[in-house]
Amino acid sequence: MDPPRPSGNFPAHGMSHAAQDAAFLTAKALEVHARLAARYGPFPWHPTDPLAELVNTLLSQNTNDRNRDLAFAQLRARFPTWEAVRDAPLEEVIAAIRPAGLAPSKGPRLQAILRRITAERGELTLDFLRELPLSEARTWLRDLDGVGPKTAAIVLLFALGRPAFPVDTHIHRVTSRLGLIPPKTSREAAHELLEALIPPELYYPFHLEIIQHGRSVCHARRPRCEECPLQDLCDAYPLQAAGK
């Protein structure tokens, strides 16, 4: 059975099949955005310090938001500057970030990143990423130990307002169920697919809308499909409704 098609403007005849598929998915993504914005929005962008965003995201790996926030708050309370974090005895940094979990590995990695930034830039700041071409800024971040595509995209989008689309577990799950990315697409591959699909000016609100929807309705287990405003757009809904 073909997936349901959303209402709205759709590709004209005469386009190649690949172009029609891409245009259809973009139209579908725009309809998803419109409905979720009406339900959860608006999400105005508020810039953050890119170095703080990087540290915060590193702490968030393999833990929940509450533990990440607690670890970040303890780190900032114990060390008033990033230079102090960089130069502190390792065991003190580990103790400060322990609530985030995996502190014995996150602590050394964090200090190594801060030392590398200092060595390469002469100061502890990532503000220079604003001026680099986007591909160079992404590559620079990805070259840091422990920084994958999601972490790099979070720093670029949330701190610097640059067009990068982070894919976390909620984004991956919800966009897969909706059929915006093919089944069994890896998270790493999903970054490029979704960046090509969604207009760059919508990366920030679309990201937050999908995350909110994943937390509120489209749960990993027992999704609340009966109250979902995207039922007719969702490839997974017919199977879910049939109990499969």
PDB file of C-alpha atoms in Angstrom:
ATOM      1  CA  MET A   1       0.000   0.000   0.000  1.00  0.00           C
ATOM      2  CA  ASP A   2       1.299   3.433  -0.900  1.00  0.00           C
ATOM      3  CA  PRO A   3       1.719   5.837   2.038  1.00  0.00           C
ATOM      4  CA  PRO A   4      -0.982   8.519   2.367  1.00  0.00           C
ATOM      5  CA  ARG A   5      -0.186  11.812   0.710  1.00  0.00           C
ATOM      6  CA  PRO A   6      -0.640  15.050   2.630  1.00  0.00           C
ATOM      7  CA  SER A   7      -2.800  17.866   1.367  1.00  0.00           C
ATOM      8  CA  GLY A   8      -1.097  20.835  -0.269  1.00  0.00           C
ATOM      9  CA  ASN A   9       1.046  21.564  -3.311  1.00  0.00           C
ATOM     10  CA  PHE A  10       2.734  18.594  -4.947  1.00  0.00           C
ATOM     11  CA  PRO A  11       5.149  17.998  -7.789  1.00  0.00           C
ATOM     12  CA  ALA A  12       3.943  18.379 -11.338  1.00  0.00           C
ATOM     13  CA  HIS A  13       4.115  15.741 -14.045  1.00  0.00           C
ATOM     14  CA  GLY A  14       7.196  15.842 -16.255  1.00  0.00           C
ATOM     15  CA  MET A  15       9.648  15.634 -13.365  1.00  0.00           C
ATOM     16  CA  SER A  16      11.896  12.610 -12.979  1.00  0.00           C
ATOM     17  CA  HIS A  17      10.810   9.985 -10.453  1.00  0.00           C
ATOM     18  CA  ALA A  18      13.670  10.937  -8.143  1.00  0.00           C
ATOM     19  CA  ALA A  19      12.781  14.621  -8.336  1.00  0.00           C
ATOM     20  CA  GLN A  20       9.111  13.844  -7.746  1.00  0.00           C
ATOM     21  CA  ASP A  21       9.962  11.721  -4.704  1.00  0.00           C
ATOM     22  CA  ALA A  22      12.185  14.445  -3.255  1.00  0.00           C
ATOM     23  CA  ALA A  23       9.586  17.140  -3.895  1.00  0.00           C
ATOM     24  CA  PHE A  24       6.846  14.985  -2.351  1.00  0.00           C
ATOM     25  CA  LEU A  25       8.900  14.382   0.792  1.00  0.00           C
ATOM     26  CA  THR A  26       9.717  18.072   1.128  1.00  0.00           C
ATOM     27  CA  ALA A  27       6.020  18.916   0.794  1.00  0.00           C
ATOM     28  CA  LYS A  28       5.272  16.295   3.419  1.00  0.00           C
ATOM     29  CA  ALA A  29       7.921  17.711   5.745  1.00  0.00           C
ATOM     30  CA  LEU A  30       6.461  21.205   5.327  1.00  0.00           C
ATOM     31  CA  GLU A  31       3.012  19.899   6.246  1.00  0.00           C
ATOM     32  CA  VAL A  32       4.486  18.155   9.306  1.00  0.00           C
ATOM     33  CA  HIS A  33       6.138  21.430  10.295  1.00  0.00           C
ATOM     34  CA  ALA A  34       2.922  23.406   9.872  1.00  0.00           C
ATOM     35  CA  ARG A  35       0.917  21.036  12.073  1.00  0.00           C
ATOM     36  CA  LEU A  36       3.536  20.662  14.787  1.00  0.00           C
ATOM     37  CA  ALA A  37       4.226  24.413  14.846  1.00  0.00           C
ATOM     38  CA  ALA A  38       0.530  24.982  15.474  1.00  0.00           C
ATOM     39  CA  ARG A  39       0.602  22.435  18.295  1.00  0.00           C
ATOM     40  CA  TYR A  40       3.933  23.160  19.988  1.00  0.00           C
ATOM     41  CA  GLY A  41       5.378  26.380  18.594  1.00  0.00           C
ATOM     42  CA  PRO A  42       6.685  28.927  18.215  1.00  0.00           C
ATOM     43  CA  PHE A  43      10.372  28.200  18.786  1.00  0.00           C
ATOM     44  CA  PRO A  44      12.337  31.436  18.362  1.00  0.00           C
ATOM     45  CA  TRP A  45      16.085  31.014  18.125  1.00  0.00           C
ATOM     46  CA  HIS A  46      18.162  32.156  21.102  1.00  0.00           C
ATOM     47  CA  PRO A  47      21.928  32.031  20.498  1.00  0.00           C
ATOM     48  CA  THR A  48      24.151  30.364  23.084  1.00  0.00           C
ATOM     49  CA  ASP A  49      27.892  30.333  23.668  1.00  0.00           C
ATOM     50  CA  PRO A  50      29.310  27.723  21.253  1.00  0.00           C
ATOM     51  CA  LEU A  51      31.903  26.398  23.699  1.00  0.00           C
ATOM     52  CA  ALA A  52      29.302  26.001  26.444  1.00  0.00           C
ATOM     53  CA  GLU A  53      27.018  24.301  23.925  1.00  0.00           C
ATOM     54  CA  LEU A  54      29.794  21.890  22.974  1.00  0.00           C
ATOM     55  CA  VAL A  55      30.525  20.980  26.588  1.00  0.00           C
ATOM     56  CA  ASN A  56      26.842  20.613  27.388  1.00  0.00           C
ATOM     57  CA  THR A  57      26.320  18.305  24.416  1.00  0.00           C
ATOM     58  CA  LEU A  58      29.346  16.191  25.296  1.00  0.00           C
ATOM     59  CA  LEU A  59      27.931  15.749  28.799  1.00  0.00           C
ATOM     60  CA  SER A  60      24.549  14.750  27.345  1.00  0.00           C
ATOM     61  CA  GLN A  61      25.919  11.678  25.585  1.00  0.00           C
ATOM     62  CA  ASN A  62      24.392   8.464  26.972  1.00  0.00           C
ATOM     63  CA  THR A  63      22.382  10.215  29.667  1.00  0.00           C
ATOM     64  CA  ASN A  64      19.154  12.157  30.121  1.00  0.00           C
ATOM     65  CA  ASP A  65      18.609  15.918  30.156  1.00  0.00           C
ATOM     66  CA  ARG A  66      18.240  16.124  33.924  1.00  0.00           C
ATOM     67  CA  ASN A  67      21.579  14.429  34.634  1.00  0.00           C
ATOM     68  CA  ARG A  68      23.289  16.470  31.909  1.00  0.00           C
ATOM     69  CA  ASP A  69      21.997  19.730  33.339  1.00  0.00           C
ATOM     70  CA  LEU A  70      23.035  18.759  36.856  1.00  0.00           C
ATOM     71  CA  ALA A  71      26.552  17.857  35.706  1.00  0.00           C
ATOM     72  CA  PHE A  72      26.909  21.069  33.706  1.00  0.00           C
ATOM     73  CA  ALA A  73      25.710  23.172  36.655  1.00  0.00           C
ATOM     74  CA  GLN A  74      28.146  21.450  39.011  1.00  0.00           C
ATOM     75  CA  LEU A  75      31.003  21.938  36.555  1.00  0.00           C
ATOM     76  CA  ARG A  76      30.321  25.676  36.216  1.00  0.00           C
ATOM     77  CA  ALA A  77      29.867  26.092  39.971  1.00  0.00           C
ATOM     78  CA  ARG A  78      33.148  24.340  40.718  1.00  0.00           C
ATOM     79  CA  PHE A  79      35.152  26.014  37.925  1.00  0.00           C
ATOM     80  CA  PRO A  80      34.263  29.622  37.047  1.00  0.00           C
ATOM     81  CA  THR A  81      36.085  29.604  33.693  1.00  0.00           C
ATOM     82  CA  TRP A  82      36.788  27.099  30.940  1.00  0.00           C
ATOM     83  CA  GLU A  83      40.494  27.702  31.563  1.00  0.00           C
ATOM     84  CA  ALA A  84      39.941  26.464  35.113  1.00  0.00           C
ATOM     85  CA  VAL A  85      38.270  23.306  33.795  1.00  0.00           C
ATOM     86  CA  ARG A  86      41.145  22.767  31.363  1.00  0.00           C
ATOM     87  CA  ASP A  87      43.834  23.129  34.020  1.00  0.00           C
ATOM     88  CA  ALA A  88      42.130  21.420  36.962  1.00  0.00           C
ATOM     89  CA  PRO A  89      43.222  18.060  38.351  1.00  0.00           C
ATOM     90  CA  LEU A  90      41.412  15.435  36.331  1.00  0.00           C
ATOM     91  CA  GLU A  91      39.801  13.811  39.368  1.00  0.00           C
ATOM     92  CA  GLU A  92      38.123  17.118  40.266  1.00  0.00           C
ATOM     93  CA  VAL A  93      36.595  17.445  36.819  1.00  0.00           C
ATOM     94  CA  ILE A  94      35.404  13.836  36.959  1.00  0.00           C
ATOM     95  CA  ALA A  95      33.790  14.445  40.341  1.00  0.00           C
ATOM     96  CA  ALA A  96      31.997  17.550  39.079  1.00  0.00           C
ATOM     97  CA  ILE A  97      30.463  15.863  36.029  1.00  0.00           C
ATOM     98  CA  ARG A  98      29.713  12.502  37.654  1.00  0.00           C
ATOM     99  CA  PRO A  99      25.901  12.950  37.458  1.00  0.00           C
ATOM    100  CA  ALA A 100      26.161  12.781  33.632  1.00  0.00           C
ATOM    101  CA  GLY A 101      27.544   9.244  33.776  1.00  0.00           C
ATOM    102  CA  LEU A 102      30.692   7.892  32.123  1.00  0.00           C
ATOM    103  CA  ALA A 103      32.611  10.633  33.928  1.00  0.00           C
ATOM    104  CA  PRO A 104      35.968   8.764  33.841  1.00  0.00           C
ATOM    105  CA  SER A 105      35.846   8.928  30.020  1.00  0.00           C
ATOM    106  CA  LYS A 106      34.043  12.243  29.592  1.00  0.00           C
ATOM    107  CA  GLY A 107      36.413  14.104  31.940  1.00  0.00           C
ATOM    108  CA  PRO A 108      39.650  13.370  30.044  1.00  0.00           C
ATOM    109  CA  ARG A 109      37.917  13.941  26.716  1.00  0.00           C
ATOM    110  CA  LEU A 110      36.618  17.321  27.847  1.00  0.00           C
ATOM    111  CA  GLN A 111      40.016  18.482  29.046  1.00  0.00           C
ATOM    112  CA  ALA A 112      41.692  17.221  25.871  1.00  0.00           C
ATOM    113  CA  ILE A 113      39.244  19.233  23.746  1.00  0.00           C
ATOM    114  CA  LEU A 114      39.820  22.383  25.789  1.00  0.00           C
ATOM    115  CA  ARG A 115      43.592  21.957  25.474  1.00  0.00           C
ATOM    116  CA  ARG A 116      43.380  21.388  21.750  1.00  0.00           C
ATOM    117  CA  ILE A 117      41.275  24.507  21.227  1.00  0.00           C
ATOM    118  CA  THR A 118      43.802  26.509  23.240  1.00  0.00           C
ATOM    119  CA  ALA A 119      46.730  25.065  21.298  1.00  0.00           C
ATOM    120  CA  GLU A 120      45.177  25.725  17.890  1.00  0.00           C
ATOM    121  CA  ARG A 121      43.436  29.030  18.550  1.00  0.00           C
ATOM    122  CA  GLY A 122      45.477  30.603  21.359  1.00  0.00           C
ATOM    123  CA  GLU A 123      42.349  31.069  23.486  1.00  0.00           C
ATOM    124  CA  LEU A 124      39.336  29.135  24.667  1.00  0.00           C
ATOM    125  CA  THR A 125      36.620  30.183  22.250  1.00  0.00           C
ATOM    126  CA  LEU A 126      34.748  28.738  19.312  1.00  0.00           C
ATOM    127  CA  ASP A 127      33.525  32.089  18.015  1.00  0.00           C
ATOM    128  CA  PHE A 128      35.833  31.747  15.004  1.00  0.00           C
ATOM    129  CA  LEU A 129      33.466  29.084  13.645  1.00  0.00           C
ATOM    130  CA  ARG A 130      31.037  31.871  12.737  1.00  0.00           C
ATOM    131  CA  GLU A 131      33.381  33.020   9.980  1.00  0.00           C
ATOM    132  CA  LEU A 132      34.448  29.671   8.526  1.00  0.00           C
ATOM    133  CA  PRO A 133      32.610  28.192   5.553  1.00  0.00           C
ATOM    134  CA  LEU A 134      30.008  25.798   6.887  1.00  0.00           C
ATOM    135  CA  SER A 135      31.764  22.671   5.621  1.00  0.00           C
ATOM    136  CA  GLU A 136      35.046  23.758   7.225  1.00  0.00           C
ATOM    137  CA  ALA A 137      33.337  24.568  10.526  1.00  0.00           C
ATOM    138  CA  ARG A 138      31.658  21.174  10.547  1.00  0.00           C
ATOM    139  CA  THR A 139      34.911  19.387   9.711  1.00  0.00           C
ATOM    140  CA  TRP A 140      36.786  21.300  12.418  1.00  0.00           C
ATOM    141  CA  LEU A 141      34.282  20.220  15.042  1.00  0.00           C
ATOM    142  CA  ARG A 142      34.093  16.630  13.797  1.00  0.00           C
ATOM    143  CA  ASP A 143      37.863  16.364  14.139  1.00  0.00           C
ATOM    144  CA  LEU A 144      37.588  16.771  17.923  1.00  0.00           C
ATOM    145  CA  ASP A 145      37.657  13.517  19.866  1.00  0.00           C
ATOM    146  CA  GLY A 146      34.128  12.489  20.816  1.00  0.00           C
ATOM    147  CA  VAL A 147      32.368  14.929  18.473  1.00  0.00           C
ATOM    148  CA  GLY A 148      30.133  13.187  15.965  1.00  0.00           C
ATOM    149  CA  PRO A 149      27.682  14.593  13.425  1.00  0.00           C
ATOM    150  CA  LYS A 150      24.941  15.256  15.995  1.00  0.00           C
ATOM    151  CA  THR A 151      27.196  17.156  18.409  1.00  0.00           C
ATOM    152  CA  ALA A 152      28.724  19.224  15.609  1.00  0.00           C
ATOM    153  CA  ALA A 153      25.287  20.055  14.204  1.00  0.00           C
ATOM    154  CA  ILE A 154      23.973  21.079  17.631  1.00  0.00           C
ATOM    155  CA  VAL A 155      26.835  23.548  18.126  1.00  0.00           C
ATOM    156  CA  LEU A 156      26.422  24.956  14.628  1.00  0.00           C
ATOM    157  CA  LEU A 157      22.637  25.281  14.780  1.00  0.00           C
ATOM    158  CA  PHE A 158      21.874  26.142  18.385  1.00  0.00           C
ATOM    159  CA  ALA A 159      24.868  28.307  19.244  1.00  0.00           C
ATOM    160  CA  LEU A 160      25.751  29.839  15.896  1.00  0.00           C
ATOM    161  CA  GLY A 161      22.495  29.770  13.958  1.00  0.00           C
ATOM    162  CA  ARG A 162      24.137  28.013  11.050  1.00  0.00           C
ATOM    163  CA  PRO A 163      22.247  25.579   8.788  1.00  0.00           C
ATOM    164  CA  ALA A 164      22.939  22.146  10.260  1.00  0.00           C
ATOM    165  CA  PHE A 165      20.298  19.617  11.286  1.00  0.00           C
ATOM    166  CA  PRO A 166      21.058  17.470  14.359  1.00  0.00           C
ATOM    167  CA  VAL A 167      19.582  13.976  14.511  1.00  0.00           C
ATOM    168  CA  ASP A 168      19.034  12.504  17.961  1.00  0.00           C
ATOM    169  CA  THR A 169      16.998   9.482  18.985  1.00  0.00           C
ATOM    170  CA  HIS A 170      13.667  11.355  18.817  1.00  0.00           C
ATOM    171  CA  ILE A 171      14.398  12.852  15.400  1.00  0.00           C
ATOM    172  CA  HIS A 172      15.519   9.506  14.029  1.00  0.00           C
ATOM    173  CA  ARG A 173      12.496   7.625  15.374  1.00  0.00           C
ATOM    174  CA  VAL A 174       9.795  10.118  14.394  1.00  0.00           C
ATOM    175  CA  THR A 175      11.093  10.933  10.905  1.00  0.00           C
ATOM    176  CA  SER A 176      11.512   7.224  10.205  1.00  0.00           C
ATOM    177  CA  ARG A 177       7.936   6.474  11.258  1.00  0.00           C
ATOM    178  CA  LEU A 178       6.684   9.358   9.140  1.00  0.00           C
ATOM    179  CA  GLY A 179       8.586   8.019   6.148  1.00  0.00           C
ATOM    180  CA  LEU A 180      10.726  11.133   5.738  1.00  0.00           C
ATOM    181  CA  ILE A 181      13.791   8.892   5.791  1.00  0.00           C
ATOM    182  CA  PRO A 182      13.918   5.314   4.472  1.00  0.00           C
ATOM    183  CA  PRO A 183      13.576   2.375   6.869  1.00  0.00           C
ATOM    184  CA  LYS A 184      16.809   1.301   8.558  1.00  0.00           C
ATOM    185  CA  THR A 185      18.547   4.605   7.763  1.00  0.00           C
ATOM    186  CA  SER A 186      21.418   5.115  10.214  1.00  0.00           C
ATOM    187  CA  ARG A 187      21.489   8.248  12.348  1.00  0.00           C
ATOM    188  CA  GLU A 188      24.617   9.427  10.578  1.00  0.00           C
ATOM    189  CA  ALA A 189      23.024   9.036   7.147  1.00  0.00           C
ATOM    190  CA  ALA A 190      19.853  10.710   8.408  1.00  0.00           C
ATOM    191  CA  HIS A 191      21.718  13.984   8.955  1.00  0.00           C
ATOM    192  CA  GLU A 192      22.427  14.422   5.258  1.00  0.00           C
ATOM    193  CA  LEU A 193      19.026  13.171   4.119  1.00  0.00           C
ATOM    194  CA  LEU A 194      17.084  15.514   6.376  1.00  0.00           C
ATOM    195  CA  GLU A 195      19.324  18.477   5.595  1.00  0.00           C
ATOM    196  CA  ALA A 196      18.566  17.932   1.911  1.00  0.00           C
ATOM    197  CA  LEU A 197      14.856  17.526   2.563  1.00  0.00           C
ATOM    198  CA  ILE A 198      14.051  20.408   4.916  1.00  0.00           C
ATOM    199  CA  PRO A 199      14.502  24.085   3.986  1.00  0.00           C
ATOM    200  CA  PRO A 200      17.479  25.426   5.988  1.00  0.00           C
ATOM    201  CA  GLU A 201      15.442  28.241   7.516  1.00  0.00           C
ATOM    202  CA  LEU A 202      13.253  25.596   9.172  1.00  0.00           C
ATOM    203  CA  TYR A 203      16.049  23.462  10.663  1.00  0.00           C
ATOM    204  CA  TYR A 204      15.790  25.049  14.108  1.00  0.00           C
ATOM    205  CA  PRO A 205      11.997  24.980  14.641  1.00  0.00           C
ATOM    206  CA  PHE A 206      11.553  21.646  12.841  1.00  0.00           C
ATOM    207  CA  HIS A 207      14.202  20.024  15.039  1.00  0.00           C
ATOM    208  CA  LEU A 208      12.525  21.229  18.237  1.00  0.00           C
ATOM    209  CA  GLU A 209       9.024  20.396  17.003  1.00  0.00           C
ATOM    210  CA  ILE A 210       9.979  16.804  16.209  1.00  0.00           C
ATOM    211  CA  ILE A 211      11.752  16.384  19.547  1.00  0.00           C
ATOM    212  CA  GLN A 212       8.723  17.740  21.420  1.00  0.00           C
ATOM    213  CA  HIS A 213       6.437  15.432  19.467  1.00  0.00           C
ATOM    214  CA  GLY A 214       8.683  12.456  20.193  1.00  0.00           C
ATOM    215  CA  ARG A 215       8.619  13.228  23.898  1.00  0.00           C
ATOM    216  CA  SER A 216       4.908  14.002  24.103  1.00  0.00           C
ATOM    217  CA  VAL A 217       3.218  11.648  21.646  1.00  0.00           C
ATOM    218  CA  CYS A 218       5.442   9.535  19.397  1.00  0.00           C
ATOM    219  CA  HIS A 219       7.103   7.546  22.167  1.00  0.00           C
ATOM    220  CA  ALA A 220       9.561   4.764  21.419  1.00  0.00           C
ATOM    221  CA  ARG A 221       7.216   2.342  23.164  1.00  0.00           C
ATOM    222  CA  ARG A 222       3.456   2.699  23.092  1.00  0.00           C
ATOM    223  CA  PRO A 223       3.164   5.805  20.909  1.00  0.00           C
ATOM    224  CA  ARG A 224      -0.038   7.733  21.556  1.00  0.00           C
ATOM    225  CA  CYS A 225      -1.221   7.526  17.948  1.00  0.00           C
ATOM    226  CA  GLU A 226      -4.841   8.203  18.892  1.00  0.00           C
ATOM    227  CA  GLU A 227      -3.992  11.836  19.676  1.00  0.00           C
ATOM    228  CA  CYS A 228      -1.382  12.407  16.959  1.00  0.00           C
ATOM    229  CA  PRO A 229      -2.100  15.230  14.470  1.00  0.00           C
ATOM    230  CA  LEU A 230       0.066  13.466  11.870  1.00  0.00           C
ATOM    231  CA  GLN A 231      -1.882  10.216  11.466  1.00  0.00           C
ATOM    232  CA  ASP A 232      -2.613  10.744   7.758  1.00  0.00           C
ATOM    233  CA  LEU A 233       1.042  11.617   7.082  1.00  0.00           C
ATOM    234  CA  CYS A 234       2.563   8.711   8.966  1.00  0.00           C
ATOM    235  CA  ASP A 235       3.780   5.566   7.198  1.00  0.00           C
ATOM    236  CA  ALA A 236       3.770   3.645  10.476  1.00  0.00           C
ATOM    237  CA  TYR A 237       0.262   4.588  11.618  1.00  0.00           C
ATOM    238  CA  PRO A 238      -1.693   2.064   9.486  1.00  0.00           C
ATOM    239  CA  LEU A 239       0.409  -0.764  10.931  1.00  0.00           C
ATOM    240  CA  GLN A 240       0.095   0.613  14.449  1.00  0.00           C
ATOM    241  CA  ALA A 241      -3.683   0.993  14.081  1.00  0.00           C
ATOM    242  CA  ALA A 242      -3.904  -2.597  12.814  1.00  0.00           C
ATOM    243  CA  GLY A 243      -1.977  -3.787  15.869  1.00  0.00           C
ATOM    244  CA  LYS A 244       1.023  -5.008  13.881  1.00  0.00           C
TER     245      LYS A 244
END
